[in-house]
CSV table of C-alpha atoms in Angstrom, one decimal:
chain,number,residue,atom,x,y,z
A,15,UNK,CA,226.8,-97.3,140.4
A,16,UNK,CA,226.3,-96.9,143.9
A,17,UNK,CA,228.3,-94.5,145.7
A,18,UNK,CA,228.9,-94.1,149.5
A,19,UNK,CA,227.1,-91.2,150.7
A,20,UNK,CA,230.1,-89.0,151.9
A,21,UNK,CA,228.6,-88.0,154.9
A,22,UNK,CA,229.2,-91.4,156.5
A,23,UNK,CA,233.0,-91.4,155.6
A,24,UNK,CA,234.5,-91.3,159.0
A,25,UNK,CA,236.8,-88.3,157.7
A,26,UNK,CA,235.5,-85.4,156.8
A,27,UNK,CA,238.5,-83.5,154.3
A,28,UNK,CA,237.4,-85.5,151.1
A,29,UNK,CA,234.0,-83.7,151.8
A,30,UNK,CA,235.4,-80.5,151.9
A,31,UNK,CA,237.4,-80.8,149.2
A,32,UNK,CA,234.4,-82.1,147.1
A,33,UNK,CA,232.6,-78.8,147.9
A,34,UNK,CA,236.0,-77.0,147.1
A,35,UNK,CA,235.2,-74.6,143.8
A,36,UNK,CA,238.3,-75.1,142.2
A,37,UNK,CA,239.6,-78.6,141.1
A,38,UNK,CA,243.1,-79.2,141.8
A,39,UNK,CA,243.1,-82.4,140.1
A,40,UNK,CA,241.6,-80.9,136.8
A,41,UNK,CA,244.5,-78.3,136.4
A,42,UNK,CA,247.0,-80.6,136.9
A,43,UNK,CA,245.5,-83.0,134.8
A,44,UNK,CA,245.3,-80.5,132.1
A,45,UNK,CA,248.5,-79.7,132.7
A,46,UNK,CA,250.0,-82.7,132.3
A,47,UNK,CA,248.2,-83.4,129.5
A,48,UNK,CA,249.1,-80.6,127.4
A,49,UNK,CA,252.9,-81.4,128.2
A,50,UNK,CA,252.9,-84.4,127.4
A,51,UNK,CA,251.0,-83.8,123.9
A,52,UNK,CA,253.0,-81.3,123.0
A,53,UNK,CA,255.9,-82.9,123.2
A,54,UNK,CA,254.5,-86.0,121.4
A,55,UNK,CA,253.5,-83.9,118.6
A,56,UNK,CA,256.7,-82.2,118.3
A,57,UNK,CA,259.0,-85.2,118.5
A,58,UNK,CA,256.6,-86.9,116.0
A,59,UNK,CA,257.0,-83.9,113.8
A,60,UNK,CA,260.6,-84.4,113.9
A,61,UNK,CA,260.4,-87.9,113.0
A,62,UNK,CA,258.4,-87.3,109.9
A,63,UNK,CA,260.2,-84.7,108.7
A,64,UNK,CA,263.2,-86.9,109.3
A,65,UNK,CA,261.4,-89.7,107.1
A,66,UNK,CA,260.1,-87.2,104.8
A,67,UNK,CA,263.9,-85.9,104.2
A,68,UNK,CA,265.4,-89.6,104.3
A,69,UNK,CA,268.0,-88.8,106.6
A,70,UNK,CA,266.8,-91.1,109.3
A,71,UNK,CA,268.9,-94.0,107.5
A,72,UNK,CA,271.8,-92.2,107.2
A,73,UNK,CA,271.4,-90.3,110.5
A,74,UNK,CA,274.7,-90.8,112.9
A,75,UNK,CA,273.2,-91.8,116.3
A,76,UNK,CA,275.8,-90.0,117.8
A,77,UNK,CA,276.1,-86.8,116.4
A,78,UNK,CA,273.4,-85.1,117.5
A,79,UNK,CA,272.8,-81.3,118.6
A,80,UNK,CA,273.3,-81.5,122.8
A,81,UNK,CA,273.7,-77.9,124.2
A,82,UNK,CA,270.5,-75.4,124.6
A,83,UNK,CA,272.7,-73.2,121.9
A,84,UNK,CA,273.0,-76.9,119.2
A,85,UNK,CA,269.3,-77.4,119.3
A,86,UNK,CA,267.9,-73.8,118.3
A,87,UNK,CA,270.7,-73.3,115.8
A,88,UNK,CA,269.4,-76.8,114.8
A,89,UNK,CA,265.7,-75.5,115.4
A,90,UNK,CA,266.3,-72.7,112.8
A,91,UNK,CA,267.9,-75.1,109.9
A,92,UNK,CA,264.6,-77.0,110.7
A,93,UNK,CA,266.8,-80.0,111.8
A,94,UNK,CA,264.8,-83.7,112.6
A,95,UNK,CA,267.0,-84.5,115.6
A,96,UNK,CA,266.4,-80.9,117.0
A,97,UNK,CA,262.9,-80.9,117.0
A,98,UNK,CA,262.7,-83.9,119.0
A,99,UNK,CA,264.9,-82.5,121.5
A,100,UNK,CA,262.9,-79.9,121.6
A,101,UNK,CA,260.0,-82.3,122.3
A,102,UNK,CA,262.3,-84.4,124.5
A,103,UNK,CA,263.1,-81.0,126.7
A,104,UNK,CA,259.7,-79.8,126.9
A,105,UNK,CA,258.7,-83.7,128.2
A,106,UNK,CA,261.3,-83.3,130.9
A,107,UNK,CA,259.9,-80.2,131.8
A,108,UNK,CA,256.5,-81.0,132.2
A,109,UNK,CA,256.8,-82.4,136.2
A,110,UNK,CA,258.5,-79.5,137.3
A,111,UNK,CA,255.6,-77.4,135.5
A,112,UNK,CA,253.5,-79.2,137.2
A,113,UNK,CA,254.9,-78.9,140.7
A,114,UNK,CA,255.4,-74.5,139.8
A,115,UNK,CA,251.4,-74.9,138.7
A,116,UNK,CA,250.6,-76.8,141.9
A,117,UNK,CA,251.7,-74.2,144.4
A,118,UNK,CA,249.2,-71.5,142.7
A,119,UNK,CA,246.2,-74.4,142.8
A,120,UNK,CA,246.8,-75.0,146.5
A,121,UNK,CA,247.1,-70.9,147.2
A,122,UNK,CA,243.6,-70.9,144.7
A,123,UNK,CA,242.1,-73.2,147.4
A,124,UNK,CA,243.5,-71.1,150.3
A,125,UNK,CA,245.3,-74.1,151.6
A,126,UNK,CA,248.5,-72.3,152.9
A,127,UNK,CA,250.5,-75.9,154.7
A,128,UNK,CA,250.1,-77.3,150.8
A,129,UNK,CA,251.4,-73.9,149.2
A,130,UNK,CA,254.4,-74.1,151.6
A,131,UNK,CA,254.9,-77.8,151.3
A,132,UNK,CA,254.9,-77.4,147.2
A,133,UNK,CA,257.0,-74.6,147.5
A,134,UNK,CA,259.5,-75.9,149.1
A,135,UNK,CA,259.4,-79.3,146.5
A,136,UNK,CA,259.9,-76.6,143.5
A,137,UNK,CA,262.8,-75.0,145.8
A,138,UNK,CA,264.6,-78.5,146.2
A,139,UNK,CA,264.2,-79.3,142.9
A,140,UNK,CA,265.7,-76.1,141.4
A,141,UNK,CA,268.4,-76.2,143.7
A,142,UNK,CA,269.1,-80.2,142.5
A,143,UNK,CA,269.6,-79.1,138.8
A,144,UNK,CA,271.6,-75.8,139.8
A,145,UNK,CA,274.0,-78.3,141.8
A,146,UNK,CA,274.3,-80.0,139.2
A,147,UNK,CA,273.8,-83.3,141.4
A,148,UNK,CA,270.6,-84.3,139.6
A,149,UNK,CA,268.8,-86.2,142.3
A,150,UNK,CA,265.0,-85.4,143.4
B,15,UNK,CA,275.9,-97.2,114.8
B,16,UNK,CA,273.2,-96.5,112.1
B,17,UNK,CA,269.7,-96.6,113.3
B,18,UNK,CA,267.2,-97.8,110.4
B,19,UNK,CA,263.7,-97.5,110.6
B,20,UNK,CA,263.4,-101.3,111.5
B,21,UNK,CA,265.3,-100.4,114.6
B,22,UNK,CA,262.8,-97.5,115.5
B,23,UNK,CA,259.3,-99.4,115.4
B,24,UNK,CA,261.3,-102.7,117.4
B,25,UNK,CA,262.3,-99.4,119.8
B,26,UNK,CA,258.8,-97.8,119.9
B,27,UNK,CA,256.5,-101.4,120.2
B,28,UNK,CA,259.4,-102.1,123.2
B,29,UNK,CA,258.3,-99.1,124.9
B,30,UNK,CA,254.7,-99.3,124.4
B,31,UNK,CA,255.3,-102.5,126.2
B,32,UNK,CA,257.2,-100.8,129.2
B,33,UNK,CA,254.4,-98.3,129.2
B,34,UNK,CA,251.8,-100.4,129.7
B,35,UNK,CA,253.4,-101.9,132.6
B,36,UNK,CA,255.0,-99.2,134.3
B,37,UNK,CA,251.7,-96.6,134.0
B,38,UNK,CA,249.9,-99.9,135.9
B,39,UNK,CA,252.4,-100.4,138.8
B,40,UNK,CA,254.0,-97.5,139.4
B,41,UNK,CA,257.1,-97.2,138.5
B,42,UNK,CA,258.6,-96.4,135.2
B,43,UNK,CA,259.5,-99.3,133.1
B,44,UNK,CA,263.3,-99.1,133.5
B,45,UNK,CA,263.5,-101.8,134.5
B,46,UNK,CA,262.5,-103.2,130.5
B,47,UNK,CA,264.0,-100.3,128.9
B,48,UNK,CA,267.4,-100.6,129.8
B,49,UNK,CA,267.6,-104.6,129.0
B,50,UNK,CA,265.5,-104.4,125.9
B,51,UNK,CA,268.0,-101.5,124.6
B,52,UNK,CA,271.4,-102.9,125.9
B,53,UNK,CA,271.0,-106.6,125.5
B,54,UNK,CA,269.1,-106.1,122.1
B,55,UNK,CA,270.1,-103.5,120.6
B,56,UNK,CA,273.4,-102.9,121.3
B,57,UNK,CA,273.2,-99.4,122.9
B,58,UNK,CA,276.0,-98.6,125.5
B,59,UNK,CA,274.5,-98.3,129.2
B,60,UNK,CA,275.0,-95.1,129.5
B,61,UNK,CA,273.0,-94.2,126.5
B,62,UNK,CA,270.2,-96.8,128.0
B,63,UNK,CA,270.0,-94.9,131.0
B,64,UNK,CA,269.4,-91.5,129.1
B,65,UNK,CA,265.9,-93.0,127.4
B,66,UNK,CA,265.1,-94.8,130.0
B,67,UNK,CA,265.1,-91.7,132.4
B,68,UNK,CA,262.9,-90.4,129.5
B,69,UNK,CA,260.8,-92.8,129.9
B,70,UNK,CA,260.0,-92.5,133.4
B,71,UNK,CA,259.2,-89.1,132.8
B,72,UNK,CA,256.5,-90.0,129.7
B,73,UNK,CA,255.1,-93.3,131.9
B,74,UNK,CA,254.6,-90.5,134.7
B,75,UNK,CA,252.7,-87.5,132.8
B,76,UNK,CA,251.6,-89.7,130.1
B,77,UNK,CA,249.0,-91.7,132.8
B,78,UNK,CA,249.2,-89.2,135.5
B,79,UNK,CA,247.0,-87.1,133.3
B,80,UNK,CA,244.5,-89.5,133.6
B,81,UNK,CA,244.8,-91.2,137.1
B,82,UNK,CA,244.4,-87.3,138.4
B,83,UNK,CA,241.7,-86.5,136.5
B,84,UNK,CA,240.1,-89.6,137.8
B,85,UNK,CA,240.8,-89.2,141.2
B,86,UNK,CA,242.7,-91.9,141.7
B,87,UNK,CA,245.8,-90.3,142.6
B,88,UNK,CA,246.1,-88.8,145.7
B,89,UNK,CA,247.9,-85.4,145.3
B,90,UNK,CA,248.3,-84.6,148.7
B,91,UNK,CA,250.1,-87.6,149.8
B,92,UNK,CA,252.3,-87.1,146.6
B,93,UNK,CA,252.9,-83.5,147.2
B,94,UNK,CA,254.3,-84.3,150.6
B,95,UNK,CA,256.0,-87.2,149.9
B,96,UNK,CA,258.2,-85.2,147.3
B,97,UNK,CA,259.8,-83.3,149.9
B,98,UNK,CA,261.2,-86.4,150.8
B,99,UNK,CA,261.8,-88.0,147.7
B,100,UNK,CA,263.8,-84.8,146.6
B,101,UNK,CA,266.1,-84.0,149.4
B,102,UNK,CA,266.4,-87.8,149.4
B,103,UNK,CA,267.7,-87.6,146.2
B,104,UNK,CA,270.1,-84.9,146.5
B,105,UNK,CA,271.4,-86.1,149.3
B,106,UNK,CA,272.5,-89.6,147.8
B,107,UNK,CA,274.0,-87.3,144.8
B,108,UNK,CA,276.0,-86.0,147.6
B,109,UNK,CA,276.5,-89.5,149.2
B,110,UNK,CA,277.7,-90.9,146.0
B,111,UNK,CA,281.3,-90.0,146.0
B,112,UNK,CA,281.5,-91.2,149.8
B,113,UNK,CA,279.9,-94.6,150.1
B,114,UNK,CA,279.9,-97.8,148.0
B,115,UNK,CA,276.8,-97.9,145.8
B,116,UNK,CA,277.4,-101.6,144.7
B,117,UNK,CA,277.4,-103.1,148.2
B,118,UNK,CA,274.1,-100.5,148.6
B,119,UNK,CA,272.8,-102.0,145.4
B,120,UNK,CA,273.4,-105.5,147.3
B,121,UNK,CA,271.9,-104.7,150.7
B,122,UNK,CA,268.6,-102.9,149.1
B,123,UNK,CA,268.0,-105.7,146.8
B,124,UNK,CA,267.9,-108.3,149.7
B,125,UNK,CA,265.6,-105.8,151.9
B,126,UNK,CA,263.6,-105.4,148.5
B,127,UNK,CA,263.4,-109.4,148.4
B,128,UNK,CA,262.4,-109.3,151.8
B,129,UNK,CA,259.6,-106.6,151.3
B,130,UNK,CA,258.2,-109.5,148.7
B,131,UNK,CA,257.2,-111.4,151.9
B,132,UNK,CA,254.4,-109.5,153.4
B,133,UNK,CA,253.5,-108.6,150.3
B,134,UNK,CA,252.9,-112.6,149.0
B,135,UNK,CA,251.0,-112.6,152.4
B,136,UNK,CA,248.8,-109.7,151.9
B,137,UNK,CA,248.3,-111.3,147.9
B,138,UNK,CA,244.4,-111.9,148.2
B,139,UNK,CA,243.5,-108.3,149.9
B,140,UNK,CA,241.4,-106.3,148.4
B,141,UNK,CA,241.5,-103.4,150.3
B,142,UNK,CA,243.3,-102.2,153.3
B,143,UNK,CA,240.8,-102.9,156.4
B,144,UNK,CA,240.8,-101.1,160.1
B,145,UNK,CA,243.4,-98.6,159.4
B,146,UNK,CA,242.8,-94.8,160.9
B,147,UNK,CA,244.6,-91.8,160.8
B,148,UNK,CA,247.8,-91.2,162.5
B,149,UNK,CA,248.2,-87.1,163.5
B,150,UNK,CA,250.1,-85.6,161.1
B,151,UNK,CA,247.9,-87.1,158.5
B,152,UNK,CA,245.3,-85.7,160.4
B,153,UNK,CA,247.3,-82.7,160.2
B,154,UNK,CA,248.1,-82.6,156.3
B,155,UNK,CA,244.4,-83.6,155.5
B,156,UNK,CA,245.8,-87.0,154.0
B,157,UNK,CA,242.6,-89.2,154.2
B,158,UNK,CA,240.4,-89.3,151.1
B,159,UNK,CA,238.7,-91.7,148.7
B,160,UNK,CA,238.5,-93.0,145.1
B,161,UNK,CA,236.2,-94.1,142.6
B,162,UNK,CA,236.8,-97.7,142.4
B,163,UNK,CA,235.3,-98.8,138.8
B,164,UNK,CA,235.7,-102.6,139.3
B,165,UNK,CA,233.9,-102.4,143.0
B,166,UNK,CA,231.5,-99.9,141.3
B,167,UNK,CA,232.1,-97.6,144.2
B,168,UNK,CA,233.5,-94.3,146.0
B,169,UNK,CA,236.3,-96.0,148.2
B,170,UNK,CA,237.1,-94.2,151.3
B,171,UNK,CA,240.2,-94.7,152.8
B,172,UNK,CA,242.7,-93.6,156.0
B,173,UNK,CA,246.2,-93.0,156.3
B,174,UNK,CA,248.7,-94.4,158.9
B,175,UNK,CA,251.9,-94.3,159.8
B,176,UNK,CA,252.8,-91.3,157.7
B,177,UNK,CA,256.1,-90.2,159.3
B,178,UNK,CA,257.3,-93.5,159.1
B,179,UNK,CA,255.9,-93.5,155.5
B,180,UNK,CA,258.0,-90.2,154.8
B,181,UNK,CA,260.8,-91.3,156.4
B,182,UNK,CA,261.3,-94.4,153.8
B,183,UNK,CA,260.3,-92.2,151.1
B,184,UNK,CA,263.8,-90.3,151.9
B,185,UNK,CA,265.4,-93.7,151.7
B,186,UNK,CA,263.6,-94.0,148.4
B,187,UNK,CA,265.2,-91.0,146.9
B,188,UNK,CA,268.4,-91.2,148.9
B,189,UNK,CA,268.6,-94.9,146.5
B,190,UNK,CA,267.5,-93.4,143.1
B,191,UNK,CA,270.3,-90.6,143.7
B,192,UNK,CA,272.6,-93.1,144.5
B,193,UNK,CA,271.8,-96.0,142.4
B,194,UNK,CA,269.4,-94.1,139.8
B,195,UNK,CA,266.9,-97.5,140.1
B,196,UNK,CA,264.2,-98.7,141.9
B,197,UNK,CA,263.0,-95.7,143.1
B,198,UNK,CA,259.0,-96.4,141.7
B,199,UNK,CA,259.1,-99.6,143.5
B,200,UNK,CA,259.9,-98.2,147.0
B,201,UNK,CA,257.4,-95.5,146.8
B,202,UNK,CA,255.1,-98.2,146.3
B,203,UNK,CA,256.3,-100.3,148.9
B,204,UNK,CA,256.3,-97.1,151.0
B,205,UNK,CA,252.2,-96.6,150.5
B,206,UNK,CA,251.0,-99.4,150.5
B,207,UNK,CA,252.8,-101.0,153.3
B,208,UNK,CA,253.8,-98.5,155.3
B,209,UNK,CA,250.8,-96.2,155.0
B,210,UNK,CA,248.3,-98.8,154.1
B,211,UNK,CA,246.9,-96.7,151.2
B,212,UNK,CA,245.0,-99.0,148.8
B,213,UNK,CA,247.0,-100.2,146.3
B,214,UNK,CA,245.3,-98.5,143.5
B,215,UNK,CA,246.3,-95.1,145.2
B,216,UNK,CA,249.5,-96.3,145.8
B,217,UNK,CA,250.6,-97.7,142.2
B,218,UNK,CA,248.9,-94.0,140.6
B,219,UNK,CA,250.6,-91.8,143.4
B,220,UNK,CA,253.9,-92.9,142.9
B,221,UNK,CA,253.1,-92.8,139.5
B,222,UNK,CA,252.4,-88.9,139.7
B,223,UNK,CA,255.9,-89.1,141.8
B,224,UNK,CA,258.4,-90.6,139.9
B,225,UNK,CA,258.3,-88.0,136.5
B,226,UNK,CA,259.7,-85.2,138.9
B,227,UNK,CA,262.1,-87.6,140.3
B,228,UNK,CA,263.3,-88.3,137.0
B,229,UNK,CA,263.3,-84.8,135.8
B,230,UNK,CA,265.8,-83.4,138.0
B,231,UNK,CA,267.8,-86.0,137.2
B,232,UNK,CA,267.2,-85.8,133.6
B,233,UNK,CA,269.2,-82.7,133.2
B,234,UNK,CA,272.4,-84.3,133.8
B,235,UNK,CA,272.0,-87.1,131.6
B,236,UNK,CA,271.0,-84.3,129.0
B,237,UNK,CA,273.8,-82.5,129.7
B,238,UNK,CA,275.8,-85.0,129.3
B,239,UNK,CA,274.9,-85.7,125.9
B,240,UNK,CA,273.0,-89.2,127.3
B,241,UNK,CA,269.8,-88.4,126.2
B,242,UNK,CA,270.2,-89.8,122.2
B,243,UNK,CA,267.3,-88.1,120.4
B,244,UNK,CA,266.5,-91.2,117.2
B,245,UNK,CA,266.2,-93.4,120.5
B,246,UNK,CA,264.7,-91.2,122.9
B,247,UNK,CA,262.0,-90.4,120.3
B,248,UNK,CA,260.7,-93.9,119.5
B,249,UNK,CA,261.0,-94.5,123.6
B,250,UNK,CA,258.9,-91.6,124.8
B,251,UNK,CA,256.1,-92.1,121.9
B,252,UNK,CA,255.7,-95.6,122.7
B,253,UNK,CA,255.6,-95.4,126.2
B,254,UNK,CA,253.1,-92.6,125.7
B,255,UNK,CA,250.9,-94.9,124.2
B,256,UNK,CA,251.2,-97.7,126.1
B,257,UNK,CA,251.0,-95.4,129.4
B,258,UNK,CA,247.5,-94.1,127.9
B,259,UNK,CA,246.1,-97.5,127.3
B,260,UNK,CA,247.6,-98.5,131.0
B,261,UNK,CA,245.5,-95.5,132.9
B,262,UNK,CA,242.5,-97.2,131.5
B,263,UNK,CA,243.1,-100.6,132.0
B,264,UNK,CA,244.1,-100.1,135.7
B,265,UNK,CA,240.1,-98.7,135.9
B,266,UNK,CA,238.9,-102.1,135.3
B,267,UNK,CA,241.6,-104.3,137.4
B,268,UNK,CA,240.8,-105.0,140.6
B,269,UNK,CA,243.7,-104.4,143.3
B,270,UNK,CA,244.2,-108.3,144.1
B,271,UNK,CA,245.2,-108.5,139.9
B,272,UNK,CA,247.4,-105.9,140.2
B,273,UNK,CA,249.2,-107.1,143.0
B,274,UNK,CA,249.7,-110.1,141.6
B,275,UNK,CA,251.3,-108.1,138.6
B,276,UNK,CA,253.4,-105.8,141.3
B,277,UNK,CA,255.3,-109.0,143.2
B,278,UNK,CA,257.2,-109.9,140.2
B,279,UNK,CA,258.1,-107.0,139.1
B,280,UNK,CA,259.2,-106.6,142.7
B,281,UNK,CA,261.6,-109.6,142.8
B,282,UNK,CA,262.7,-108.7,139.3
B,283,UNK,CA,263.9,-105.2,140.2
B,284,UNK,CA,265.6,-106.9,143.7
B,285,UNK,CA,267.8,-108.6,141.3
B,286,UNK,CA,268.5,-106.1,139.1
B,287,UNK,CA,269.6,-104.0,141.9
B,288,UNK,CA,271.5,-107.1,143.3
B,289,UNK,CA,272.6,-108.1,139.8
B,290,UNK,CA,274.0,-104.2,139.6
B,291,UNK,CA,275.8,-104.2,143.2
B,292,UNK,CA,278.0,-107.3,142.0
B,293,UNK,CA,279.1,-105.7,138.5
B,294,UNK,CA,277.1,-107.7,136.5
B,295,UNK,CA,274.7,-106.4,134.1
């Protein structure tokens, strides 16, 4: 494997950011991946204990638990199709945990334009889902 | 409708499917989901929409993981980008009630199908050659490089253009708020021929992009009681899968393969869009 000697890249930032301590990409890496196997191993828990139960025949696709308040009255009757929501919500919220855990890497590496910049994607965002306009 | 077991592996190998190809080009395998569950299944649209907003959201973390591990994203360039992407997207939320969306559907599927051209001409590149850093890329630190696995070496690369780039990122989310497709393929588009990022970078950025695209969105839908959990579950574990076994194929292609793989996919989602403007499907 021969790789470039960074020296003779004609920028100099990937340098830098090689030297950097702290590795932005691990944490959000990690972050990422513990979202998104969490979730799978909830919503697969759901499924097998909807197999297990034999109600995944039966189930009607369309009644379902939808509001915050369905699912953990669901969670607490141990409920298949509640536990993969729960899997399902915690999936959807793994970006925006990832954008709220970016803003404290890039203050962690004392890069302040990146800190604002992220920020400002987390503001937007929670101002998308308070509008109710989804978007982003 | 009664969902049988049958129905929930056809679901799940479906998705790895969509996985496989969305974690490899970018965007999240809509663009199979919805078809596959509509035209084969049966589901109402509305319910195909719900997974397959799920399923950006697994292609997206589910190989982002990886590809930002590796280095191969560039999560500066995403970071910024975003702001666009987002107040694109509220914006065309806003837009919605006040312009047509089918005659937009129309007009971005031909400039899609015209975005195919210098894309058929670039087809045997490699990587991007002579391109240096405009200012505010300069400015924002942009520039960086990648391992490149198949050239069996660090890549170093520049960014251009990047308000231009930005600006057609807004446009990008301005189109998934209004039209709620296509949104992977113009950040693509965006990067690699607007900035001139090499495609690997390009495909594994928007890649990081498109899951908090989708998970704004995804609230509604949820809300809404659009997000069925028996389908949603079989969709987000196979896409997982198939998005973990994309991230390491992508490794070993080389950028000319996965071009070739991107124009289709292109011209496919041009028609969709197109298809979608006129009423039809």
């Amino acid at each position: 494997m021969q790789m470039q000697d960074s020296t003779t890249h004609p920028q100099s930032n990937a340098t830098a950011r090689h030297a950097n301590k702290i590795d932005i990409s691990a944490i959000i890496g990690g972050v990422l991946q513990g979202g998104v196997l969490l979730s799978a191993a909830i919503i697969v828990a759901g499924v097998l204990l909807a197999l297990l139960k034999g109600t995944l025949a039966s189930s009607q696709l369309h009644s379902f638990p939808q509001s915050f308040g369905q699912i953990w009255a669901g969670l607490l009757m141990l409920q298949p199709q509640a536990i993969i929501m729960l899997g399902v919500l915690l999936l959807i919220a793994t970006p925006v945990l990832r954008v709220a855990i970016s803003i404290l890497a890039f203050a962690l590496e004392q890069d302040m334009k990146f800190v604002l910049i992220t920020s400002a994607v987390l503001i937007i965002l929670l101002v998308g889902f308070l509008l109710g306009k989804g978007g982003a | 409708m009664d969902i049988s077991l049958l129905t929930v592996l056809f679901i799940f190998t479906g998705a790895a499917l969509a996985g496989l190809l969305g974690s490899l080009v970018g965007l999240g395998g809509g663009i199979l989901i919805v078809p596959m569950l509509t035209l084969l299944f049966g589901l109402p649209i509305q319910y195909a929409i719900g997974a397959s907003i799920i399923a950006v959201i697994a292609t997206s973390s589910g190989a982002a993981a990886a590809y930002v591990r590796d280095h191969l994203t560039n999560i500066r360039i995403g970071m910024f980008l975003e702001l666009a992407t987002t107040t694109g997207a509220i914006s065309g939320a806003f837009l919605a009630g006040l312009v047509a969306p089918a005659l937009l559907g129309i007009i971005f599927g031909i400039i899609l199908l015209i975005s195919a051209v210098p894309l058929v001409c670039k087809i045997g590149e490699e990587l991007p050659r002579g391109v240096i850093n405009d200012r505010l890329a300069n400015t924002l630190a942009l520039a960086s490089s990648y391992p490149d696995h198949r050239l069996k070496q660090e890549v170093p690369y520049q960014v251009t253009r990047t308000p231009l780039g930005f600006v057609m990122m807004y446009v990008a989310g301005l189109i998934s708020g209004l039209l709620g497709i296509g949104s992977g393929t113009l950040k693509v588009l965006a990067m690699d021929t607007v900035m001139r990022l090499p495609l690997k970078v390009s495909t594994t950025t928007s890649n990081l992009m498109i899951g908090v695209t989708a998970a704004a969105s995804a609230g509604i839908y949820f809300a809404r009681g659009d997000v069925l959990p028996l389908v949603a579950a079989p969709v987000a574990l196979g896409i997982l899968l198939g998005a973990l076994v994309g991230a390491r194929l992508l490794q070993r292609m080389s950028n000319k393969a996965l071009r070739i793989l991107f124009v289709p996919v292109l011209v496919v989602v041009a028609f969709e869009m197109i298809l979608k403007g006129m009423g039809i499907g």
